[in-house]
mmCIF file of C-alpha atoms and ligand atoms in Angstrom:
data_model
loop_
_atom_site.group_PDB
_atom_site.id
_atom_site.type_symbol
_atom_site.label_atom_id
_atom_site.label_comp_id
_atom_site.label_asym_id
_atom_site.label_seq_id
_atom_site.Cartn_x
_atom_site.Cartn_y
_atom_site.Cartn_z
ATOM 1 C CA MET A 1 -6.841 -17.590 -19.278
ATOM 2 C CA ARG A 2 -6.370 -16.811 -22.947
ATOM 3 C CA ILE A 3 -3.555 -14.294 -22.938
ATOM 4 C CA LEU A 4 -2.199 -11.987 -25.618
ATOM 5 C CA ILE A 5 1.412 -11.266 -24.731
ATOM 6 C CA THR A 6 3.093 -8.479 -26.667
ATOM 7 C CA GLY A 7 6.868 -8.436 -26.950
ATOM 8 C CA GLY A 8 7.120 -12.058 -25.815
ATOM 9 C CA ALA A 9 10.303 -12.668 -27.814
ATOM 10 C CA GLY A 10 12.229 -10.153 -25.694
ATOM 11 C CA PHE A 11 13.953 -10.613 -22.355
ATOM 12 C CA ILE A 12 11.161 -10.321 -19.773
ATOM 13 C CA GLY A 13 8.351 -11.414 -22.107
ATOM 14 C CA SER A 14 10.064 -14.715 -22.943
ATOM 15 C CA ASN A 15 10.740 -15.416 -19.265
ATOM 16 C CA TYR A 16 7.068 -14.657 -18.582
ATOM 17 C CA ILE A 17 5.858 -17.052 -21.299
ATOM 18 C CA HIS A 18 8.004 -19.834 -19.822
ATOM 19 C CA TYR A 19 6.604 -19.061 -16.382
ATOM 20 C CA ILE A 20 2.938 -19.103 -17.452
ATOM 21 C CA LEU A 21 3.214 -22.312 -19.475
ATOM 22 C CA GLU A 22 4.886 -24.025 -16.500
ATOM 23 C CA GLN A 23 2.454 -22.735 -13.879
ATOM 24 C CA TYR A 24 -0.825 -22.847 -15.809
ATOM 25 C CA PRO A 25 -0.815 -25.701 -18.347
ATOM 26 C CA LYS A 26 -4.413 -24.894 -19.330
ATOM 27 C CA ASP A 27 -3.771 -21.249 -20.228
ATOM 28 C CA THR A 28 -3.240 -20.364 -23.876
ATOM 29 C CA ILE A 29 -0.815 -17.724 -25.114
ATOM 30 C CA ILE A 30 -0.587 -15.708 -28.303
ATOM 31 C CA ASN A 31 2.779 -13.994 -28.537
ATOM 32 C CA LEU A 32 2.668 -10.929 -30.811
ATOM 33 C CA ASP A 33 6.171 -9.679 -31.537
ATOM 34 C CA ALA A 34 7.655 -7.585 -34.348
ATOM 35 C CA LEU A 35 11.102 -9.197 -33.893
ATOM 36 C CA THR A 36 13.047 -5.970 -33.706
ATOM 37 C CA TYR A 37 16.770 -6.316 -32.930
ATOM 38 C CA ALA A 38 15.681 -7.152 -29.333
ATOM 39 C CA GLY A 39 13.286 -9.960 -30.278
ATOM 40 C CA ASN A 40 14.792 -13.435 -30.428
ATOM 41 C CA LEU A 41 12.741 -16.555 -31.090
ATOM 42 C CA GLU A 42 15.609 -18.686 -29.826
ATOM 43 C CA ASN A 43 14.446 -17.556 -26.360
ATOM 44 C CA LEU A 44 11.331 -19.677 -26.930
ATOM 45 C CA LYS A 45 12.778 -22.607 -28.849
ATOM 46 C CA ASP A 46 11.911 -25.142 -26.125
ATOM 47 C CA ILE A 47 8.197 -24.285 -26.112
ATOM 48 C CA GLU A 48 7.534 -23.435 -29.758
ATOM 49 C CA ASP A 49 5.637 -26.721 -30.313
ATOM 50 C CA ASN A 50 3.510 -26.397 -27.191
ATOM 51 C CA PRO A 51 -0.117 -26.596 -28.416
ATOM 52 C CA ASN A 52 -1.115 -23.828 -25.986
ATOM 53 C CA TYR A 53 1.388 -21.397 -27.493
ATOM 54 C CA LYS A 54 1.211 -19.517 -30.779
ATOM 55 C CA PHE A 55 3.663 -16.985 -32.194
ATOM 56 C CA VAL A 56 2.382 -14.198 -34.432
ATOM 57 C CA HIS A 57 4.953 -12.085 -36.220
ATOM 58 C CA GLY A 58 3.562 -8.583 -36.273
ATOM 59 C CA ASP A 59 3.710 -5.027 -35.049
ATOM 60 C CA ILE A 60 1.534 -3.631 -32.268
ATOM 61 C CA MET A 61 1.100 -0.646 -34.600
ATOM 62 C CA ASP A 62 -0.917 -2.884 -36.966
ATOM 63 C CA GLY A 63 -4.432 -2.012 -35.761
ATOM 64 C CA VAL A 64 -6.185 -4.535 -38.014
ATOM 65 C CA LEU A 65 -4.040 -7.428 -36.798
ATOM 66 C CA VAL A 66 -4.250 -6.359 -33.158
ATOM 67 C CA ASN A 67 -8.037 -6.105 -33.412
ATOM 68 C CA GLU A 68 -8.260 -9.642 -34.831
ATOM 69 C CA LEU A 69 -6.027 -11.123 -32.139
ATOM 70 C CA MET A 70 -7.971 -9.361 -29.399
ATOM 71 C CA LYS A 71 -11.097 -11.354 -30.349
ATOM 72 C CA ASP A 72 -9.454 -14.608 -29.195
ATOM 73 C CA VAL A 73 -8.211 -13.526 -25.766
ATOM 74 C CA ASP A 74 -9.533 -12.408 -22.400
ATOM 75 C CA THR A 75 -6.310 -10.815 -21.112
ATOM 76 C CA VAL A 76 -3.452 -8.721 -22.509
ATOM 77 C CA VAL A 77 -0.036 -8.504 -20.880
ATOM 78 C CA HIS A 78 1.791 -5.739 -22.702
ATOM 79 C CA PHE A 79 5.604 -5.961 -22.695
ATOM 80 C CA ALA A 80 6.414 -4.785 -26.246
ATOM 81 C CA ALA A 81 8.568 -1.677 -26.151
ATOM 82 C CA GLU A 82 11.783 -0.073 -27.188
ATOM 83 C CA SER A 83 13.583 -0.583 -23.898
ATOM 84 C CA HIS A 84 17.161 0.743 -24.013
ATOM 85 C CA VAL A 85 17.903 4.231 -22.634
ATOM 86 C CA ASP A 86 21.111 4.662 -24.670
ATOM 87 C CA ARG A 87 19.260 3.979 -27.929
ATOM 88 C CA SER A 88 16.561 6.497 -26.956
ATOM 89 C CA ILE A 89 19.264 9.155 -26.606
ATOM 90 C CA LEU A 90 20.519 8.470 -30.135
ATOM 91 C CA ASP A 91 17.084 8.138 -31.802
ATOM 92 C CA SER A 92 13.859 8.807 -29.911
ATOM 93 C CA ALA A 93 11.322 8.345 -32.722
ATOM 94 C CA ALA A 94 10.981 4.564 -32.454
ATOM 95 C CA PHE A 95 10.324 4.983 -28.722
ATOM 96 C CA VAL A 96 7.346 7.254 -29.272
ATOM 97 C CA ARG A 97 6.084 5.068 -32.098
ATOM 98 C CA THR A 98 6.087 1.742 -30.231
ATOM 99 C CA ASN A 99 5.808 2.779 -26.600
ATOM 100 C CA VAL A 100 3.205 5.523 -27.009
ATOM 101 C CA ASN A 101 1.338 4.971 -30.288
ATOM 102 C CA GLY A 102 1.611 1.186 -30.077
ATOM 103 C CA THR A 103 0.153 1.154 -26.570
ATOM 104 C CA LEU A 104 -2.713 3.349 -27.752
ATOM 105 C CA ILE A 105 -3.534 0.916 -30.557
ATOM 106 C CA LEU A 106 -3.642 -1.986 -28.094
ATOM 107 C CA LEU A 107 -5.836 -0.049 -25.663
ATOM 108 C CA GLU A 108 -8.253 0.867 -28.418
ATOM 109 C CA ALA A 109 -8.501 -2.760 -29.601
ATOM 110 C CA ALA A 110 -8.999 -3.978 -26.008
ATOM 111 C CA LYS A 111 -11.814 -1.450 -25.565
ATOM 112 C CA ASN A 112 -13.467 -2.349 -28.860
ATOM 113 C CA ASN A 113 -13.493 -6.072 -28.122
ATOM 114 C CA GLY A 114 -15.486 -6.163 -24.928
ATOM 115 C CA ASN A 115 -13.085 -4.410 -22.580
ATOM 116 C CA VAL A 116 -10.344 -7.028 -22.465
ATOM 117 C CA ARG A 117 -8.386 -7.114 -19.178
ATOM 118 C CA PHE A 118 -5.167 -5.141 -19.783
ATOM 119 C CA HIS A 119 -1.938 -5.270 -17.807
ATOM 120 C CA HIS A 120 0.718 -2.751 -18.753
ATOM 121 C CA ILE A 121 4.392 -3.359 -17.958
ATOM 122 C CA SER A 122 6.224 -0.179 -17.052
ATOM 123 C CA THR A 123 9.371 0.997 -15.365
ATOM 124 C CA ASP A 124 10.489 2.849 -12.236
ATOM 125 C CA GLU A 125 12.314 5.276 -14.550
ATOM 126 C CA VAL A 126 9.054 7.245 -15.040
ATOM 127 C CA TYR A 127 9.583 8.705 -11.551
ATOM 128 C CA GLY A 128 12.891 10.391 -12.438
ATOM 129 C CA SER A 129 16.016 10.319 -10.305
ATOM 130 C CA LEU A 130 16.526 10.202 -6.520
ATOM 131 C CA ASP A 131 19.184 11.790 -4.359
ATOM 132 C CA LYS A 132 21.244 9.358 -2.306
ATOM 133 C CA ASP A 133 19.246 9.679 0.916
ATOM 134 C CA ALA A 134 15.769 10.362 -0.515
ATOM 135 C CA PRO A 135 12.978 7.873 0.247
ATOM 136 C CA PRO A 136 12.387 5.302 -2.512
ATOM 137 C CA PHE A 137 9.726 5.729 -5.190
ATOM 138 C CA ASN A 138 6.237 4.445 -4.486
ATOM 139 C CA GLU A 139 2.905 4.499 -6.326
ATOM 140 C CA THR A 140 2.225 8.116 -5.323
ATOM 141 C CA THR A 141 5.565 9.565 -6.460
ATOM 142 C CA PRO A 142 4.943 12.286 -9.091
ATOM 143 C CA TYR A 143 6.045 11.424 -12.620
ATOM 144 C CA ASP A 144 9.277 13.137 -13.689
ATOM 145 C CA PRO A 145 10.805 11.177 -16.583
ATOM 146 C CA HIS A 146 14.253 12.321 -17.746
ATOM 147 C CA SER A 147 15.163 10.257 -20.822
ATOM 148 C CA PRO A 148 13.239 9.852 -24.080
ATOM 149 C CA TYR A 149 12.765 6.201 -23.046
ATOM 150 C CA SER A 150 11.241 7.022 -19.666
ATOM 151 C CA ALA A 151 9.200 9.889 -21.153
ATOM 152 C CA SER A 152 7.661 7.478 -23.665
ATOM 153 C CA LYS A 153 6.903 4.922 -20.928
ATOM 154 C CA ALA A 154 5.371 7.673 -18.776
ATOM 155 C CA SER A 155 3.132 8.683 -21.703
ATOM 156 C CA SER A 156 1.984 5.117 -22.140
ATOM 157 C CA ASP A 157 1.196 4.815 -18.411
ATOM 158 C CA HIS A 158 -0.954 7.952 -18.637
ATOM 159 C CA LEU A 159 -2.829 6.563 -21.648
ATOM 160 C CA VAL A 160 -3.505 3.293 -19.824
ATOM 161 C CA ARG A 161 -4.912 5.201 -16.828
ATOM 162 C CA ALA A 162 -6.940 7.432 -19.147
ATOM 163 C CA TYR A 163 -8.597 4.340 -20.677
ATOM 164 C CA PHE A 164 -9.512 3.176 -17.173
ATOM 165 C CA HIS A 165 -11.042 6.499 -16.173
ATOM 166 C CA THR A 166 -12.676 7.310 -19.500
ATOM 167 C CA HIS A 167 -13.758 3.909 -20.786
ATOM 168 C CA ARG A 168 -13.659 1.774 -17.606
ATOM 169 C CA LEU A 169 -11.146 -0.514 -19.360
ATOM 170 C CA PRO A 170 -10.041 -3.015 -16.671
ATOM 171 C CA VAL A 171 -6.370 -2.083 -16.434
ATOM 172 C CA THR A 172 -3.481 -2.511 -14.022
ATOM 173 C CA ILE A 173 0.047 -1.104 -14.301
ATOM 174 C CA SER A 174 3.323 -2.258 -12.780
ATOM 175 C CA ASN A 175 6.438 -0.088 -12.486
ATOM 176 C CA CYS A 176 9.463 -2.280 -11.942
ATOM 177 C CA SER A 177 13.132 -1.679 -11.196
ATOM 178 C CA ASN A 178 16.103 -3.016 -13.227
ATOM 179 C CA ASN A 179 15.811 -6.681 -14.148
ATOM 180 C CA TYR A 180 18.598 -9.189 -14.766
ATOM 181 C CA GLY A 181 18.620 -12.905 -15.600
ATOM 182 C CA PRO A 182 18.568 -15.309 -18.562
ATOM 183 C CA TYR A 183 17.822 -14.127 -22.135
ATOM 184 C CA GLN A 184 18.650 -10.444 -21.549
ATOM 185 C CA PHE A 185 19.910 -8.743 -24.695
ATOM 186 C CA PRO A 186 23.641 -8.051 -24.281
ATOM 187 C CA GLU A 187 23.356 -4.288 -24.609
ATOM 188 C CA LYS A 188 22.252 -4.042 -20.956
ATOM 189 C CA LEU A 189 24.728 -3.774 -18.087
ATOM 190 C CA VAL A 190 24.777 -7.299 -16.642
ATOM 191 C CA PRO A 191 24.966 -9.420 -19.827
ATOM 192 C CA LEU A 192 27.236 -6.887 -21.555
ATOM 193 C CA PHE A 193 29.780 -7.064 -18.740
ATOM 194 C CA VAL A 194 29.582 -10.850 -18.320
ATOM 195 C CA LEU A 195 29.984 -11.543 -22.022
ATOM 196 C CA ASN A 196 32.793 -9.010 -22.455
ATOM 197 C CA LEU A 197 34.681 -10.667 -19.598
ATOM 198 C CA ILE A 198 34.211 -14.156 -21.056
ATOM 199 C CA ASP A 199 35.883 -12.796 -24.208
ATOM 200 C CA ASP A 200 38.526 -10.861 -22.246
ATOM 201 C CA VAL A 201 37.193 -7.509 -23.445
ATOM 202 C CA LYS A 202 37.186 -4.481 -21.103
ATOM 203 C CA ILE A 203 33.925 -3.419 -19.485
ATOM 204 C CA PRO A 204 32.711 0.179 -20.043
ATOM 205 C CA VAL A 205 31.596 1.855 -16.795
ATOM 206 C CA TYR A 206 29.834 5.149 -17.520
ATOM 207 C CA GLY A 207 31.449 8.045 -15.596
ATOM 208 C CA THR A 208 32.503 7.238 -12.040
ATOM 209 C CA GLY A 209 30.006 4.372 -11.690
ATOM 210 C CA GLU A 210 28.356 5.883 -8.599
ATOM 211 C CA ASN A 211 24.833 5.651 -10.077
ATOM 212 C CA ILE A 212 22.486 3.399 -8.132
ATOM 213 C CA ARG A 213 19.896 0.946 -9.439
ATOM 214 C CA ASP A 214 17.626 -1.488 -7.572
ATOM 215 C CA TRP A 215 18.126 -4.955 -9.105
ATOM 216 C CA LEU A 216 15.461 -7.654 -9.379
ATOM 217 C CA HIS A 217 15.786 -11.163 -10.801
ATOM 218 C CA VAL A 218 13.468 -11.546 -13.800
ATOM 219 C CA SER A 219 11.774 -14.621 -12.267
ATOM 220 C CA ASP A 220 10.599 -12.467 -9.356
ATOM 221 C CA HIS A 221 9.288 -9.853 -11.787
ATOM 222 C CA CYS A 222 7.305 -12.564 -13.632
ATOM 223 C CA LYS A 223 5.757 -13.789 -10.372
ATOM 224 C CA ALA A 224 4.781 -10.245 -9.428
ATOM 225 C CA ILE A 225 3.149 -9.591 -12.814
ATOM 226 C CA ASP A 226 1.218 -12.837 -12.564
ATOM 227 C CA LYS A 227 -0.068 -11.910 -9.088
ATOM 228 C CA ILE A 228 -1.240 -8.532 -10.353
ATOM 229 C CA VAL A 229 -2.906 -10.008 -13.451
ATOM 230 C CA ARG A 230 -4.839 -12.580 -11.386
ATOM 231 C CA GLU A 231 -5.397 -10.819 -8.052
ATOM 232 C CA GLY A 232 -4.635 -7.128 -8.532
ATOM 233 C CA THR A 233 -7.242 -4.408 -8.045
ATOM 234 C CA ILE A 234 -8.511 -2.977 -11.334
ATOM 235 C CA GLY A 235 -7.341 0.585 -11.969
ATOM 236 C CA GLU A 236 -4.381 0.260 -9.597
ATOM 237 C CA THR A 237 -0.641 0.646 -10.038
ATOM 238 C CA TYR A 238 1.922 -1.557 -8.278
ATOM 239 C CA CYS A 239 5.598 -0.755 -7.785
ATOM 240 C CA ILE A 240 7.917 -3.774 -7.944
ATOM 241 C CA GLY A 241 11.485 -3.752 -6.630
ATOM 242 C CA GLY A 242 14.266 -6.042 -5.528
ATOM 243 C CA ASP A 243 15.405 -4.504 -2.241
ATOM 244 C CA ALA A 244 18.872 -4.664 -3.794
ATOM 245 C CA GLU A 245 20.213 -1.160 -4.344
ATOM 246 C CA LYS A 246 23.745 -1.244 -5.738
ATOM 247 C CA THR A 247 26.065 1.282 -7.324
ATOM 248 C CA ASN A 248 27.290 0.372 -10.782
ATOM 249 C CA MET A 249 30.792 -0.023 -9.311
ATOM 250 C CA GLU A 250 29.420 -2.529 -6.769
ATOM 251 C CA ILE A 251 27.797 -4.530 -9.571
ATOM 252 C CA THR A 252 31.006 -4.302 -11.587
ATOM 253 C CA ASN A 253 33.116 -5.619 -8.719
ATOM 254 C CA ILE A 254 30.664 -8.430 -7.925
ATOM 255 C CA ILE A 255 30.780 -9.547 -11.577
ATOM 256 C CA LEU A 256 34.574 -9.210 -11.755
ATOM 257 C CA ASN A 257 35.008 -11.309 -8.585
ATOM 258 C CA ALA A 258 32.534 -13.950 -9.675
ATOM 259 C CA MET A 259 34.386 -14.314 -12.959
ATOM 260 C CA GLY A 260 37.868 -14.288 -11.456
ATOM 261 C CA LYS A 261 38.900 -11.060 -13.220
ATOM 262 C CA GLY A 262 40.661 -7.965 -11.905
ATOM 263 C CA GLU A 263 40.060 -4.219 -11.895
ATOM 264 C CA GLU A 264 42.329 -3.786 -14.928
ATOM 265 C CA MET A 265 39.330 -4.943 -17.001
ATOM 266 C CA ILE A 266 37.395 -1.758 -16.093
ATOM 267 C CA GLU A 267 37.341 1.123 -18.547
ATOM 268 C CA HIS A 268 35.717 4.336 -17.301
ATOM 269 C CA VAL A 269 34.068 5.852 -20.374
ATOM 270 C CA GLU A 270 32.175 9.084 -21.025
ATOM 271 C CA ASP A 271 29.033 9.354 -18.901
ATOM 272 C CA ARG A 272 25.557 8.801 -20.352
ATOM 273 C CA LYS A 273 23.785 12.100 -21.170
ATOM 274 C CA GLY A 274 21.309 13.012 -18.413
ATOM 275 C CA HIS A 275 22.335 9.879 -16.467
ATOM 276 C CA ASP A 276 19.816 9.345 -13.623
ATOM 277 C CA LYS A 277 21.611 9.107 -10.276
ATOM 278 C CA ARG A 278 19.494 6.669 -8.353
ATOM 279 C CA TYR A 279 16.382 4.528 -8.667
ATOM 280 C CA ALA A 280 14.895 2.767 -5.640
ATOM 281 C CA ILE A 281 11.501 1.196 -4.998
ATOM 282 C CA ASN A 282 9.244 0.873 -1.994
ATOM 283 C CA PHE A 283 7.190 -2.236 -2.776
ATOM 284 C CA ASP A 284 5.041 -2.270 0.403
ATOM 285 C CA LYS A 285 1.801 -2.095 -1.572
ATOM 286 C CA ILE A 286 2.276 -5.303 -3.554
ATOM 287 C CA LYS A 287 3.780 -6.952 -0.464
ATOM 288 C CA ASN A 288 0.828 -6.073 1.780
ATOM 289 C CA GLU A 289 -1.987 -6.437 -0.735
ATOM 290 C CA LEU A 290 -0.826 -9.360 -2.868
ATOM 291 C CA SER A 291 1.753 -11.068 -0.595
ATOM 292 C CA TRP A 292 4.527 -10.725 -3.149
ATOM 293 C CA GLU A 293 8.155 -10.164 -2.314
ATOM 294 C CA PRO A 294 11.359 -11.138 -4.076
ATOM 295 C CA ASP A 295 12.515 -14.740 -3.561
ATOM 296 C CA VAL A 296 15.952 -14.466 -5.173
ATOM 297 C CA THR A 297 18.720 -12.546 -3.384
ATOM 298 C CA PHE A 298 21.040 -10.550 -5.617
ATOM 299 C CA GLU A 299 23.987 -12.739 -4.614
ATOM 300 C CA GLU A 300 22.183 -15.974 -5.621
ATOM 301 C CA GLY A 301 20.660 -14.422 -8.720
ATOM 302 C CA ILE A 302 23.845 -12.963 -10.161
ATOM 303 C CA THR A 303 25.786 -16.201 -9.618
ATOM 304 C CA GLU A 304 23.069 -18.208 -11.357
ATOM 305 C CA THR A 305 22.830 -15.617 -14.157
ATOM 306 C CA ILE A 306 26.570 -15.681 -14.855
ATOM 307 C CA GLU A 307 26.398 -19.499 -14.999
ATOM 308 C CA TRP A 308 23.459 -19.285 -17.418
ATOM 309 C CA TYR A 309 25.442 -17.086 -19.844
ATOM 310 C CA LYS A 310 28.467 -19.380 -19.534
ATOM 311 C CA ASN A 311 26.292 -22.430 -20.286
ATOM 312 C CA ASN A 312 24.414 -20.828 -23.174
ATOM 313 C CA GLU A 313 27.265 -19.610 -25.304
ATOM 314 C CA LYS A 314 25.576 -20.515 -28.589
ATOM 315 C CA TRP A 315 22.586 -18.307 -27.666
ATOM 316 C CA TRP A 316 24.689 -15.177 -27.241
ATOM 317 C CA ARG A 317 27.240 -15.941 -29.956
ATOM 318 C CA ASN A 318 24.274 -16.084 -32.367
ATOM 319 C CA ILE A 319 23.252 -12.626 -31.190
ATOM 320 C CA LYS A 320 26.752 -11.253 -31.581
ATOM 321 C CA SER A 321 27.083 -12.713 -35.092
ATOM 322 C CA GLY A 322 23.557 -11.624 -36.097
ATOM 323 C CA GLU A 323 22.565 -15.244 -36.804
ATOM 324 C CA TYR A 324 19.690 -15.083 -34.309
ATOM 325 C CA GLN A 325 17.749 -12.974 -36.781
ATOM 326 C CA GLU A 326 17.825 -15.857 -39.257
ATOM 327 C CA TYR A 327 16.006 -18.132 -36.844
ATOM 328 C CA TYR A 328 12.610 -16.821 -37.909
ATOM 329 C CA ASN A 329 13.360 -17.542 -41.574
ATOM 330 C CA LYS A 330 14.436 -21.095 -40.796
ATOM 331 C CA GLN A 331 11.362 -21.811 -38.656
ATOM 332 C CA TYR A 332 8.628 -19.820 -40.354
ATOM 333 C CA GLY A 333 9.809 -18.889 -43.868
ATOM 334 C CA ASN A 334 10.778 -15.451 -45.080
ATOM 335 C CA LYS A 335 9.760 -12.407 -43.058
HETATM 336 P P1 LIG B 401 13.352 -6.123 -24.723
HETATM 337 O O1 LIG B 401 13.912 -4.941 -25.451
HETATM 338 O O2 LIG B 401 14.239 -7.251 -24.347
HETATM 339 O O3 LIG B 401 12.139 -6.760 -25.583
HETATM 340 C C1 LIG B 401 11.179 -5.979 -26.228
HETATM 341 C C2 LIG B 401 10.386 -6.902 -27.159
HETATM 342 O O4 LIG B 401 9.354 -6.125 -27.785
HETATM 343 C C3 LIG B 401 11.215 -7.504 -28.291
HETATM 344 O O5 LIG B 401 10.910 -8.873 -28.454
HETATM 345 C C4 LIG B 401 10.796 -6.713 -29.527
HETATM 346 O O6 LIG B 401 10.903 -7.452 -30.736
HETATM 347 C C5 LIG B 401 9.347 -6.397 -29.179
HETATM 348 N N1 LIG B 401 8.849 -5.206 -29.872
HETATM 349 C C6 LIG B 401 9.444 -3.974 -29.953
HETATM 350 N N2 LIG B 401 8.703 -3.147 -30.698
HETATM 351 C C7 LIG B 401 7.593 -3.841 -31.081
HETATM 352 C C8 LIG B 401 6.445 -3.515 -31.848
HETATM 353 N N3 LIG B 401 6.283 -2.293 -32.391
HETATM 354 N N4 LIG B 401 5.494 -4.469 -32.029
HETATM 355 C C9 LIG B 401 5.642 -5.709 -31.491
HETATM 356 N N5 LIG B 401 6.731 -6.074 -30.774
HETATM 357 C C10 LIG B 401 7.689 -5.149 -30.551
HETATM 358 O O7 LIG B 401 12.622 -5.516 -23.456
HETATM 359 P P2 LIG B 401 12.515 -6.076 -21.957
HETATM 360 O O8 LIG B 401 13.733 -5.722 -21.215
HETATM 361 O O9 LIG B 401 12.058 -7.485 -22.010
HETATM 362 O O10 LIG B 401 11.344 -5.160 -21.405
HETATM 363 C C11 LIG B 401 9.982 -5.551 -21.547
HETATM 364 C C12 LIG B 401 9.092 -4.489 -20.934
HETATM 365 O O11 LIG B 401 9.439 -4.310 -19.552
HETATM 366 C C13 LIG B 401 9.234 -3.104 -21.571
HETATM 367 O O12 LIG B 401 7.942 -2.534 -21.657
HETATM 368 C C14 LIG B 401 10.129 -2.336 -20.607
HETATM 369 O O13 LIG B 401 9.844 -0.956 -20.655
HETATM 370 C C15 LIG B 401 9.703 -2.948 -19.286
HETATM 371 N N6 LIG B 401 10.719 -2.925 -18.201
HETATM 372 C C16 LIG B 401 11.963 -3.444 -18.430
HETATM 373 C C17 LIG B 401 12.889 -3.464 -17.378
HETATM 374 C C18 LIG B 401 14.259 -4.069 -17.583
HETATM 375 O O14 LIG B 401 15.091 -3.983 -16.676
HETATM 376 N N7 LIG B 401 14.558 -4.707 -18.704
HETATM 377 C C19 LIG B 401 12.546 -2.951 -16.129
HETATM 378 C C20 LIG B 401 11.254 -2.437 -15.938
HETATM 379 C C21 LIG B 401 10.344 -2.439 -16.992
HETATM 380 P P1 LIG B 402 21.051 -0.292 -18.227
HETATM 381 O O1 LIG B 402 21.256 -1.770 -18.128
HETATM 382 O O2 LIG B 402 21.155 0.357 -19.565
HETATM 383 O O3 LIG B 402 19.657 0.047 -17.515
HETATM 384 P P2 LIG B 402 18.998 1.507 -17.158
HETATM 385 O O4 LIG B 402 19.791 2.583 -17.743
HETATM 386 O O5 LIG B 402 17.668 1.380 -17.784
HETATM 387 O O6 LIG B 402 18.966 1.551 -15.660
HETATM 388 O O7 LIG B 402 22.110 0.420 -17.278
HETATM 389 C C1 LIG B 402 22.169 0.168 -15.899
HETATM 390 C C2 LIG B 402 23.192 1.116 -15.296
HETATM 391 O O8 LIG B 402 24.490 0.764 -15.804
HETATM 392 C C3 LIG B 402 22.967 2.567 -15.689
HETATM 393 O O9 LIG B 402 23.320 3.398 -14.578
HETATM 394 C C4 LIG B 402 23.945 2.798 -16.829
HETATM 395 C C5 LIG B 402 25.099 1.871 -16.488
HETATM 396 N N1 LIG B 402 25.836 1.303 -17.639
HETATM 397 C C6 LIG B 402 27.229 1.394 -17.701
HETATM 398 O O10 LIG B 402 27.879 1.961 -16.799
HETATM 399 N N2 LIG B 402 27.869 0.853 -18.776
HETATM 400 C C7 LIG B 402 27.202 0.240 -19.800
HETATM 401 O O11 LIG B 402 27.846 -0.215 -20.776
HETATM 402 C C8 LIG B 402 25.773 0.133 -19.709
HETATM 403 C C9 LIG B 402 24.985 -0.543 -20.809
HETATM 404 C C10 LIG B 402 25.142 0.679 -18.609
#
């Protein structure tokens, strides 16, 4: 395959690039990334000289560039997005710009270049929030996004489906639960808490910490995406989950225990506005149709993830100091 990956310098995209280059040495990858605060080329340092990999610094909003790149590929895997709920509460405009308008530009270029196969990465947050005992989300759950982030992802999902129905663009969509693992930007719960604890800084639990998320190791997400890209049914949506529902307090205590720290490190802070209570996923469809299910248990995955952050201190210290944004200049010249 010749794959255009958008947002490949972010958390899941960089894990996916590593996965594809390991599994399919004959595939070629173009990684189009704008290097926002969340993009970090240090995530890809080990493969930057791989002849089957090329980085292009650019914005998915650049229609001319996107159109050019589309000519050289047969498949798009679209990760690029503004991805943090808290940021979308403070400033929603960038979310609509990248997640909605940016997706539209990619769809249009895919259509205009011979209907390039298009896989769209989305989130379970488009389905809204569940009560404690409600059945988990599945592919038929009505959309009910609550945050500007999830509303923008929902819009992009609708556009992707519209291009399938209107233009017969060969699309698939995946809606995945919360990921954790290596290279996650330390604004998200797991790396934020681990790194704070390494530095003996308190960890901010929003409200009472009773909110529930379903956690999936990023390597399992990458395998699921790959299955869908290669074997999925065109026009279909697949829900991906980890079978690992946990309250935020459970996650907090697991991390505290694993790091040998006590409850005095917890700081209950003001709750997130409109904080969704619970996300949970029924992934029977991808399990039955594509034989995918998670390989990594939460207990294994979190232990390995904590070790990864402990062993990669330079990676996250560079993020904290802002030095990671200089990496592009050193490697590729001025932005
Ligand atoms: P991330 O924030 O770590 O990375 C996003 C990447 O996109 C960055 O490299 C950034 O530079 C790039 N980018 C942003 N705007 C761009 C633009 N206009 N043009 C080109 N590149 C741009 O995000 P992530 O956590 O890796 O998430 C990737 C995708 O997976 C997103 O679409 C997100 O909605 C989805 N998702 C994430 C999770 C999760 O738990 N992290 C769960 C389900 C779905
Ligand atoms: P997050 O990693 O931001 O993912 P999402 O909101 O997309 O699910 O947050 C996961 C959960 O952790 C969510 O319920 C909010 C909560 N949270 C905290 O309690 N404290 C924090 O500092 C952060 C970043 C999140």
